[in-house]
CSV table of C-alpha atoms and ligand atoms in Angstrom, one decimal:
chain,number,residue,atom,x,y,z
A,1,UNK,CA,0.0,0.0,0.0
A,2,UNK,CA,1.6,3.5,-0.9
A,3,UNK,CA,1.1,7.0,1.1
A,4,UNK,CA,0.5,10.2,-0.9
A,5,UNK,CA,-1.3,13.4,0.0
A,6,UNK,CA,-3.6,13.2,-3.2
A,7,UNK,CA,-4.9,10.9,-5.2
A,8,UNK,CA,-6.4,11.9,-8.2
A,9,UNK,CA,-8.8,9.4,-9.7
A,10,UNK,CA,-9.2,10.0,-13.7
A,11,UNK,CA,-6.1,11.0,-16.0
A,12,UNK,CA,-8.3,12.8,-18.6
A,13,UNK,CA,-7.3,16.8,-19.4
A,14,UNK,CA,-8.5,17.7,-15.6
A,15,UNK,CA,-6.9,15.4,-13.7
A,16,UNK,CA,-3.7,15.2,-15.8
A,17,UNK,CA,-3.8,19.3,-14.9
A,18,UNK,CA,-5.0,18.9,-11.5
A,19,UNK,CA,-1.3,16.5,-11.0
A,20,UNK,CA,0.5,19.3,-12.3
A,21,UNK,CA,-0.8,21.6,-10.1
A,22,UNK,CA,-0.7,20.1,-7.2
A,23,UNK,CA,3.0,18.9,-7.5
A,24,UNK,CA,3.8,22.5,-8.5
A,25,UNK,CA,2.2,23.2,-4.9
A,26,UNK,CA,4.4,20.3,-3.3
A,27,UNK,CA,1.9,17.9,-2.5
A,28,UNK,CA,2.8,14.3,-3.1
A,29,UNK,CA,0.0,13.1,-6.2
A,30,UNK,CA,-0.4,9.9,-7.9
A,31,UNK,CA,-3.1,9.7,-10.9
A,32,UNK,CA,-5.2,6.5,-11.3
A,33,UNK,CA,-6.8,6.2,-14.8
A,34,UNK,CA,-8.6,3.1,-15.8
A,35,UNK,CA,-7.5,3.7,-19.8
A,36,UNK,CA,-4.4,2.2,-21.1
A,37,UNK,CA,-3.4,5.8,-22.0
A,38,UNK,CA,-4.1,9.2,-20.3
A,39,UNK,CA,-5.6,12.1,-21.7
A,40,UNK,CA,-9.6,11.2,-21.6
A,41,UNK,CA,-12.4,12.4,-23.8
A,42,UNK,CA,-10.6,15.1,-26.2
A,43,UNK,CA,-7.4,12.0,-26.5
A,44,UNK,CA,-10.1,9.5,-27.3
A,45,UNK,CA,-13.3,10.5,-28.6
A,46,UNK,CA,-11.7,13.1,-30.7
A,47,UNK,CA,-8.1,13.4,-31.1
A,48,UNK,CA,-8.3,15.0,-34.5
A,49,UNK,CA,-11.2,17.4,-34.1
A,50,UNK,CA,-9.7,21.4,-33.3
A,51,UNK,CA,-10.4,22.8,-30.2
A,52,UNK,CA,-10.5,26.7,-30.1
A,53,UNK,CA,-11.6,27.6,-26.4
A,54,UNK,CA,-8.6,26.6,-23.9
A,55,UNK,CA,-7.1,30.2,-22.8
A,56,UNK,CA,-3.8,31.0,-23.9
A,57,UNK,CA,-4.3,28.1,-27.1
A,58,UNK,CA,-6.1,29.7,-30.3
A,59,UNK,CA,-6.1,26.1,-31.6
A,60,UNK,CA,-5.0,22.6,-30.8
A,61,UNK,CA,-6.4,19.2,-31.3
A,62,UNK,CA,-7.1,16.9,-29.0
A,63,UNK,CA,-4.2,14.6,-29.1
A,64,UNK,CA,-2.0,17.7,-29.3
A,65,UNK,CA,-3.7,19.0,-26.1
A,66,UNK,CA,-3.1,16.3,-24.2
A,67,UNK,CA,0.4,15.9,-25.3
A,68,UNK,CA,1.3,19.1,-23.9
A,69,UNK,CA,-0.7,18.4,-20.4
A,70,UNK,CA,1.4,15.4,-20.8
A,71,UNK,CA,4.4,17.3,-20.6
A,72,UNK,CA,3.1,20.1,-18.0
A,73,UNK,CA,2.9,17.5,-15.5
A,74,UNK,CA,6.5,16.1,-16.2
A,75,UNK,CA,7.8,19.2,-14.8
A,76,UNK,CA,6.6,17.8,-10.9
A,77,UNK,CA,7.2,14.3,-9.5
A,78,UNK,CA,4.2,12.9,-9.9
A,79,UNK,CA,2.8,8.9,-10.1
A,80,UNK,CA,0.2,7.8,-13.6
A,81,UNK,CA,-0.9,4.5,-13.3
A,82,UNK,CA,-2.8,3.5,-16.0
A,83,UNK,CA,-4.7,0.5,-16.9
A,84,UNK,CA,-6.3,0.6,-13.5
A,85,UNK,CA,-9.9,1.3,-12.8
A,86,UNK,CA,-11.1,2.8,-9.2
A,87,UNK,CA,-13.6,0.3,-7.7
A,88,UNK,CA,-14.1,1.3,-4.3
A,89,UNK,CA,-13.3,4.2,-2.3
A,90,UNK,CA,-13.2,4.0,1.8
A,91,UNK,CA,-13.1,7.2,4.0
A,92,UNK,CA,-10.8,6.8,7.1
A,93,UNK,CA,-9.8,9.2,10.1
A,94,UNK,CA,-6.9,10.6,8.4
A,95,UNK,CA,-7.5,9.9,4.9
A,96,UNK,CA,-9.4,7.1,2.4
A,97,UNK,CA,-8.4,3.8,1.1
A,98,UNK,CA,-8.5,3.7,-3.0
A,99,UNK,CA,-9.1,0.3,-4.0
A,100,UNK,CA,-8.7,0.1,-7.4
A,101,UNK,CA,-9.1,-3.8,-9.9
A,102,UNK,CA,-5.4,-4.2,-9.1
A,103,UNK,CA,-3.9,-2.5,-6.0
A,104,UNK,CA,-5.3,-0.2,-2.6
A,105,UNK,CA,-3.6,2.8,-1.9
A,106,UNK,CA,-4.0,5.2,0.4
A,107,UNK,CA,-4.2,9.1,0.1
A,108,UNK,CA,-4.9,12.2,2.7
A,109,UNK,CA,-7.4,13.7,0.3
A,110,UNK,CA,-8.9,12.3,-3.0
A,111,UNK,CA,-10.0,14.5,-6.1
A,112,UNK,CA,-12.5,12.8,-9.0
A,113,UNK,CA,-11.4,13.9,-12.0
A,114,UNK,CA,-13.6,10.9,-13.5
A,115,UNK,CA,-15.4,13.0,-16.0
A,116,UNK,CA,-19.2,11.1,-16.7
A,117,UNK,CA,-17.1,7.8,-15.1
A,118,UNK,CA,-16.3,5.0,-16.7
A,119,UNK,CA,-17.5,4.9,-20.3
A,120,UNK,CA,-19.5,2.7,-22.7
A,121,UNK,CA,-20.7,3.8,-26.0
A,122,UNK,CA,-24.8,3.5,-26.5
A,123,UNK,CA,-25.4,0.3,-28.8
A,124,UNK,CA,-27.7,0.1,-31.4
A,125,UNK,CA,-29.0,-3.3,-30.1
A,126,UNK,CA,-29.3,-5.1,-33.6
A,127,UNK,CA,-28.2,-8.3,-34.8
A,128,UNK,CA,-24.6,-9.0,-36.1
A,129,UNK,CA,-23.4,-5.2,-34.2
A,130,UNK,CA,-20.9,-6.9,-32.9
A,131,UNK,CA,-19.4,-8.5,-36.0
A,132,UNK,CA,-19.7,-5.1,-37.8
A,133,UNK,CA,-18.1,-3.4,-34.6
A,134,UNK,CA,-14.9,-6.4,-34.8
A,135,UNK,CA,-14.6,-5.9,-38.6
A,136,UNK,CA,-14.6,-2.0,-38.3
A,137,UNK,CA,-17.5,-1.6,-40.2
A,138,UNK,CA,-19.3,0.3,-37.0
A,139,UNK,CA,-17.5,2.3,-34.9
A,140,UNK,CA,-18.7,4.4,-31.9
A,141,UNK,CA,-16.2,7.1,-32.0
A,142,UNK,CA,-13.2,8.2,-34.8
A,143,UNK,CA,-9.9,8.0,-33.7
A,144,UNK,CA,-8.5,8.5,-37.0
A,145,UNK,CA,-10.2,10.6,-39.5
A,146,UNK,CA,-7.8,8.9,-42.6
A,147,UNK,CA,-10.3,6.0,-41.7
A,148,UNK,CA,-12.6,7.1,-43.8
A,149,UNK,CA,-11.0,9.0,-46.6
A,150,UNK,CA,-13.0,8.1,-49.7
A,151,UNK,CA,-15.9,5.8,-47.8
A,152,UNK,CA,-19.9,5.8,-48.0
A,153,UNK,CA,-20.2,6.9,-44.2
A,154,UNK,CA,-23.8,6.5,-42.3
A,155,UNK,CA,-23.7,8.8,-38.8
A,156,UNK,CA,-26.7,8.0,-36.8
A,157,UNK,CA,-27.4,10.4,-34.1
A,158,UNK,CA,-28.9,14.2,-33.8
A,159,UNK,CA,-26.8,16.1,-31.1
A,160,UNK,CA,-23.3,17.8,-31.5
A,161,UNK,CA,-21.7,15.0,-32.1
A,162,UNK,CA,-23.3,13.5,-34.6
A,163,UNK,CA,-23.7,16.7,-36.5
A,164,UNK,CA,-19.9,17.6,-36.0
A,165,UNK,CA,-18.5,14.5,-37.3
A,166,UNK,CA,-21.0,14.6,-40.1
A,167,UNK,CA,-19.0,18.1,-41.1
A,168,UNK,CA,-15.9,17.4,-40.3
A,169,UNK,CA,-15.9,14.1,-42.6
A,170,UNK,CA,-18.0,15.6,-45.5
A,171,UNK,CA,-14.3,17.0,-47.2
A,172,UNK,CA,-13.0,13.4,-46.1
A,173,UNK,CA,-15.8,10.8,-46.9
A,174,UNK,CA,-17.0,10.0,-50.2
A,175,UNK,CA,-20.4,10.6,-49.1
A,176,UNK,CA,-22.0,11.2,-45.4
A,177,UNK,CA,-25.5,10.3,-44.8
A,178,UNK,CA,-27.2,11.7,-41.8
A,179,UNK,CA,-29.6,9.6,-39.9
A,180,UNK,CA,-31.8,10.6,-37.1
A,181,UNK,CA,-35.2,9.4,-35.7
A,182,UNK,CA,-36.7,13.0,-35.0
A,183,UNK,CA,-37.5,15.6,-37.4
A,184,UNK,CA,-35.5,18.2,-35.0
A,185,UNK,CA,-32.3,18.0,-34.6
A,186,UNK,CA,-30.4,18.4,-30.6
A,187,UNK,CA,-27.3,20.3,-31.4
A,188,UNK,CA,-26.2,24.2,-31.7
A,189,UNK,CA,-28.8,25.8,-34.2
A,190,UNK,CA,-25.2,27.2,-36.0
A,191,UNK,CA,-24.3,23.7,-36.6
A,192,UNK,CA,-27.6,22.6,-37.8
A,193,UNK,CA,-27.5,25.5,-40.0
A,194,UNK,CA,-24.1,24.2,-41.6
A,195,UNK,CA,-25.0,20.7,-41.6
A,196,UNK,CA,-28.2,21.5,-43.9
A,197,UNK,CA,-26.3,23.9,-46.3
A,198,UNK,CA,-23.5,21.3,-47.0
A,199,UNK,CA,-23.6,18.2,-49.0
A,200,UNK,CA,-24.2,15.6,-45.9
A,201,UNK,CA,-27.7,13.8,-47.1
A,202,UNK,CA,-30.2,14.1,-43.8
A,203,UNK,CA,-32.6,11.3,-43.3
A,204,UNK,CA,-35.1,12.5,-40.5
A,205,UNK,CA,-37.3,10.9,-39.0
A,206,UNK,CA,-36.0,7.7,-39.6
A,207,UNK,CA,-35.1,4.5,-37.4
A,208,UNK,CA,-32.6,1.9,-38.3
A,209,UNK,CA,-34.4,-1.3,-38.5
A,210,UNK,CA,-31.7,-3.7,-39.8
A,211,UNK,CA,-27.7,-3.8,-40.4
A,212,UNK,CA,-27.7,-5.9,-44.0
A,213,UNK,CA,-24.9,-6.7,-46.3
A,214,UNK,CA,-24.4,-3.7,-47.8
A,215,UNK,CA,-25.1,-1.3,-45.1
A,216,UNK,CA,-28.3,-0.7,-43.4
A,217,UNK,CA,-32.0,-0.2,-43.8
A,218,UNK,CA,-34.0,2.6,-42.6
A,219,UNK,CA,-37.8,2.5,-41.8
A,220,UNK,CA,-39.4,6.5,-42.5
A,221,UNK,CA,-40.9,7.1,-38.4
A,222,UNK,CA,-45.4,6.0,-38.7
A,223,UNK,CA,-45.1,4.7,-42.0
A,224,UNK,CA,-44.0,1.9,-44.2
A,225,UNK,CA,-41.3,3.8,-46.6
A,226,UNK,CA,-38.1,2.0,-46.5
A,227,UNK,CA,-34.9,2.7,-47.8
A,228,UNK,CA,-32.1,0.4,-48.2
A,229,UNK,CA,-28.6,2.6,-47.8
A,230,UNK,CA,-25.1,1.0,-49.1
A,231,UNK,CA,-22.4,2.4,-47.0
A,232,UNK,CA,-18.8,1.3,-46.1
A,233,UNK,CA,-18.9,2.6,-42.7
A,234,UNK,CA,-21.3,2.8,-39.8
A,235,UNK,CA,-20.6,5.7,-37.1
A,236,UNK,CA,-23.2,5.9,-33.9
A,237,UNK,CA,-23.2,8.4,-32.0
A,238,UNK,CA,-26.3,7.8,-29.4
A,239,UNK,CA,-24.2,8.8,-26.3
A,240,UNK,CA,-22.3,7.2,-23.1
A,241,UNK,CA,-23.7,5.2,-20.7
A,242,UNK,CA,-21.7,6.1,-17.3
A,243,UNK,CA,-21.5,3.8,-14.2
A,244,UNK,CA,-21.1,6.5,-12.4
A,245,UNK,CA,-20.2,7.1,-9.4
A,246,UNK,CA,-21.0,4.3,-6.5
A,247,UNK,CA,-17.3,4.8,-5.2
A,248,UNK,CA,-17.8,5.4,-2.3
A,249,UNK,CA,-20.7,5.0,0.1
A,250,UNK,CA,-23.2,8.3,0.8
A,251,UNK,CA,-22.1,10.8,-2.0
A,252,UNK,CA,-24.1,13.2,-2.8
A,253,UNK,CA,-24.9,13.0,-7.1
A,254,UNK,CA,-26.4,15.7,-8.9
A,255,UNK,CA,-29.7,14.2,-11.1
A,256,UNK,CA,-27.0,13.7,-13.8
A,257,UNK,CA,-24.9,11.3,-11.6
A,258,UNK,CA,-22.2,13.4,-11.3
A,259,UNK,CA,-20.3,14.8,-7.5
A,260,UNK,CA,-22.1,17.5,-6.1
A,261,UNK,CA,-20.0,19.7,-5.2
A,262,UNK,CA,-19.3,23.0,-3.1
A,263,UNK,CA,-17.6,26.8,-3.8
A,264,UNK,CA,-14.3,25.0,-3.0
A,265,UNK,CA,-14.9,21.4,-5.3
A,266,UNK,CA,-15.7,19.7,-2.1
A,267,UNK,CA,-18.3,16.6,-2.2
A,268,UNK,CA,-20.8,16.2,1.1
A,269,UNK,CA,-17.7,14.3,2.0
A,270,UNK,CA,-14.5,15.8,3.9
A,271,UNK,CA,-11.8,15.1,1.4
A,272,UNK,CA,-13.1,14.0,-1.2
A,273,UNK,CA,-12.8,16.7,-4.1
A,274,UNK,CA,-14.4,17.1,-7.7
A,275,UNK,CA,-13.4,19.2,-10.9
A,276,UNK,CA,-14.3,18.9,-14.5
A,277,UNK,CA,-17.0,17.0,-16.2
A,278,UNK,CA,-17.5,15.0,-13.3
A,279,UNK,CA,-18.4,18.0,-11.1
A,280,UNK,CA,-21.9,19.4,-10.7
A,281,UNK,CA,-23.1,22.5,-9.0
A,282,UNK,CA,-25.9,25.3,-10.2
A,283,UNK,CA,-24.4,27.3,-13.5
A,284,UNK,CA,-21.6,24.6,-13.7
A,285,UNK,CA,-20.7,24.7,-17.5
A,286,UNK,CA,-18.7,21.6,-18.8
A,287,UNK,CA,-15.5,22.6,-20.4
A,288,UNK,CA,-12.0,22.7,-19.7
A,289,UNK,CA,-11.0,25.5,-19.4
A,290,UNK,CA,-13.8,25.3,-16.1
A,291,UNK,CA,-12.1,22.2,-15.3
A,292,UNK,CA,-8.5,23.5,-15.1
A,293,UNK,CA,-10.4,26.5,-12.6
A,294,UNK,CA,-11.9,23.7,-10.3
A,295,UNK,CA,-8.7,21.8,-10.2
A,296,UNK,CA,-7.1,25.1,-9.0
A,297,UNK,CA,-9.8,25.9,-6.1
A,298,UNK,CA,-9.8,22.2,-5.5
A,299,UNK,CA,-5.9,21.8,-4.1
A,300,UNK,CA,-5.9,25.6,-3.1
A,301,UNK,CA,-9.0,24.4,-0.5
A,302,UNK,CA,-7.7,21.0,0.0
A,303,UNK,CA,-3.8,22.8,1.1
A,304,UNK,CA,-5.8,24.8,3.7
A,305,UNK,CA,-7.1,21.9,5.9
A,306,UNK,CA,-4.4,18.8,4.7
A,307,UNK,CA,-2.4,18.1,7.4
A,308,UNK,CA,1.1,17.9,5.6
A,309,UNK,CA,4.2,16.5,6.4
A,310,UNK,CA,6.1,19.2,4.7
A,311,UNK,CA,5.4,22.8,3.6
A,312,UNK,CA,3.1,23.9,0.8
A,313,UNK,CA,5.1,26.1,-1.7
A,314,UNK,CA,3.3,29.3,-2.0
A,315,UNK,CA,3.7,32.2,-4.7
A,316,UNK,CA,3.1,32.2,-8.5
A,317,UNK,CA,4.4,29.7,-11.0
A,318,UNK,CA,7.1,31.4,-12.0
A,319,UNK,CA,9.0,32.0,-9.1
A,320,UNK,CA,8.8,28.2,-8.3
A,321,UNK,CA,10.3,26.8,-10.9
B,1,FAD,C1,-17.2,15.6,-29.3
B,1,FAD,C2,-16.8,16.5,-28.2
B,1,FAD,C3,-16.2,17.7,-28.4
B,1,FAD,C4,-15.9,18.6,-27.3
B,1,FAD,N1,-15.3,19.8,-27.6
B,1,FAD,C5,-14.9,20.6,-26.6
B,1,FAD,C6,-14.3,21.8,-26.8
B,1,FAD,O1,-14.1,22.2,-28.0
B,1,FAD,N2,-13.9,22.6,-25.8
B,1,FAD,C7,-14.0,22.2,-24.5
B,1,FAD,O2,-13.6,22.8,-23.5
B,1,FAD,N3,-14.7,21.0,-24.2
B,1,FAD,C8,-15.1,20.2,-25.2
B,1,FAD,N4,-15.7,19.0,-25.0
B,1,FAD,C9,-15.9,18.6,-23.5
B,1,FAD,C10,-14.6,18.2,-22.9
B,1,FAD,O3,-14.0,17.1,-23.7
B,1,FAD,C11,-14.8,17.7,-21.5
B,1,FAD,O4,-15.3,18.8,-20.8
B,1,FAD,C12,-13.5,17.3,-20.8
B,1,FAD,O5,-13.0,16.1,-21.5
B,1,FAD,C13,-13.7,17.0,-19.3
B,1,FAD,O6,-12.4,16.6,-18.9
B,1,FAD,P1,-12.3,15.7,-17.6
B,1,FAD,O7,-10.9,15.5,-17.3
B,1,FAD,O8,-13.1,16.3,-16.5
B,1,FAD,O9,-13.1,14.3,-17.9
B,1,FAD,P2,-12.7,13.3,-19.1
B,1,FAD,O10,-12.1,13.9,-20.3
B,1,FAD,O11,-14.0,12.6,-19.3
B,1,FAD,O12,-11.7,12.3,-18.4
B,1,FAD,C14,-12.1,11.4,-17.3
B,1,FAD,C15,-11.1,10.3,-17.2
B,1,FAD,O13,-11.4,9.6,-16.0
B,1,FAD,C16,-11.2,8.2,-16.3
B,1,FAD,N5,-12.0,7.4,-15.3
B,1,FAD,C17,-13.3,7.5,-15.1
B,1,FAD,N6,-13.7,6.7,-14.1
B,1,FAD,C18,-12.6,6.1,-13.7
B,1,FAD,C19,-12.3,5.2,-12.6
B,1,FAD,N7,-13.3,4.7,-11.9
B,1,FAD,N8,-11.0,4.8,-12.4
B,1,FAD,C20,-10.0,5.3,-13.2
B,1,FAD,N9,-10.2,6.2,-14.2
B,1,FAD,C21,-11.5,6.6,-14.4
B,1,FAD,C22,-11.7,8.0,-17.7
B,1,FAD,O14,-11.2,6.9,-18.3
B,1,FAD,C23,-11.2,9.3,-18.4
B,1,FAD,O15,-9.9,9.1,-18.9
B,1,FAD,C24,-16.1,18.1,-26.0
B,1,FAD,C25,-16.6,16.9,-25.7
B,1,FAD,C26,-17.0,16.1,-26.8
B,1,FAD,C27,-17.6,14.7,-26.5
């Protein structure tokens, strides 16, 4: 069993910033995170797609983002396992137990940094899915955009997602059909806008009632009209389910599972600390740059009432390293 002052559970962009901060303020951290690499959501649901709103960055991808948080947190001693999924969490006198599939460690505060929790793509619940998933025909998220240069592409879905990939492949794809099962779609009325002035084909309200040899078959919503699509690729995008968050016993969960937390990124329980996507609170706004803000309140609150071996360093950033 190992001793830090902080554990942080979750290596996605928060947590991975949450490390560096906290070792820049001279607490001992280690970083559990259940994938086999760090960097959550922006490293691997889209790595390629350009993200314009993290201050200080006027554009980066998502791979390229967590590159550099990456090397941020190389610049403090810090611990990343990876690999290793947080099961159980146990509140002691002067600390908790993380139990995780492989080890238990112990820590004088935790912070979840677990975004929605552990993550499963929304299936479509048809036969042969999982063949068409194994041979790549269907995929629940793009890792690499190259995969389908010069394919017939079916997105099924009607929020962001579905409508942003739907964009972002139309210069790539040789084709992009746009399937959804309501006549309205649920993303950014600028996005919707694009999405019908551009060449993607939109196939509302329609359900998918098979997966066949070619591609799939739709069935028009309250009538019989079918239409049989030949595609080379299948993308879903029907959302996450989360198994969020029975980590440990009596938190307190918004209505959207995630940590209710306070003005300092405390839970109901002493200790035990939320930022990012896994944090909820009244006007809480789920984006990273947010995130990065929480992680900051989070250690500066958590320095206050930690009972530390050895000094916190105090000051700005750049007179400590
Ligand atoms: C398509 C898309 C586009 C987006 N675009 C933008 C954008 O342009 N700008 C912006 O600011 N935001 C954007 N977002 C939102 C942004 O990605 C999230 O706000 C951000 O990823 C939250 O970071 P996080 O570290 O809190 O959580 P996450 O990125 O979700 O990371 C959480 C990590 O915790 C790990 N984890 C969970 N449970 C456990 C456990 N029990 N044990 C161990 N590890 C665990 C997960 O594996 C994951 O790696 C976008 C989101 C999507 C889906």
């Amino acid at each position: 069993m190992q001793n830090v002052d902080l554990i942080i559970v979750g290596a996605g962009p928060v947590g991975l910033y949450a490390a560096f901060y906290a070792g820049m303020r001279g607490l001992s951290v280690a970083m559990i995170e259940s994938a086999e690499v760090a960097g959550g959501q922006p490293q691997n649901l889209y790595p390629e797609k350009l993200i314009y709103d993290v201050a200080g960055l006027p554009v980066i991808s998502g791979i390229n983002l967590t590159q550099n948080l990456l090397e941020q947190v190389a610049r403090v001693p810090h611990e990343l396992f990876l690999g290793e999924s947080v099961q159980k969490i146990e509140k002691v006198t002067d600390g908790f137990f993380v139990s995780t599939d492989k080890e238990k460690r112990s820590a004088k505060a935790v912070l979840l940094t677990t975004g929605a929790g552990l993550l499963t793509p929304r299936k479509l619940g048809l036969e042969h899915e999982e063949q068409f998933a194994k041979s790549g025909k269907i995929s629940y998220f793009i890792r690499s955009l190259e995969e389908f240069r010069g394919k017939r592409v079916a997105v099924l879905g009607g929020g962001d997602s579905a409508l942003d990939w739907s964009l972002m492949l139309e210069n790539i794809a040789e084709k992009v059909h746009l399937i959804h099962r309501r006549t309205a779609f649920r993303a950014h009325e600028i996005t919707v806008e694009q999405v019908s002035e551009s060449s993607v084909e939109i196939y509302v309200p329609y359900t998918l009632s098979a997966l066949t040899e070619t591609g799939l078959l739709l069935t028009k919503v309250k009538s019989d009209e079918k239409v049989n699509l030949s595609v080379d690729k299948i993308l879903v995008n029907y959302g996450f389910v989360t198994n969020h968050i029975d980590l440990i016993d009596e938190i307190e969960l918004s209505r959207n599972g995630r940590v209710k937390t306070n003005r300092e990124q405390q839970s109901n329980i002493e200790g035990l600390y939320a930022a990012g996507d896994a944090s909820d609170y009244i006007g809480k706004v789920p984006l990273m740059s947010v995130g990065f803000g929480e992680a900051v309140t989070a250690i500066n609150a958590m320095t206050k009432v930690l009972t530390l071996d050895h000094a916190i360093r105090k000051g700005h950033s750049s007179s400590l390293f």
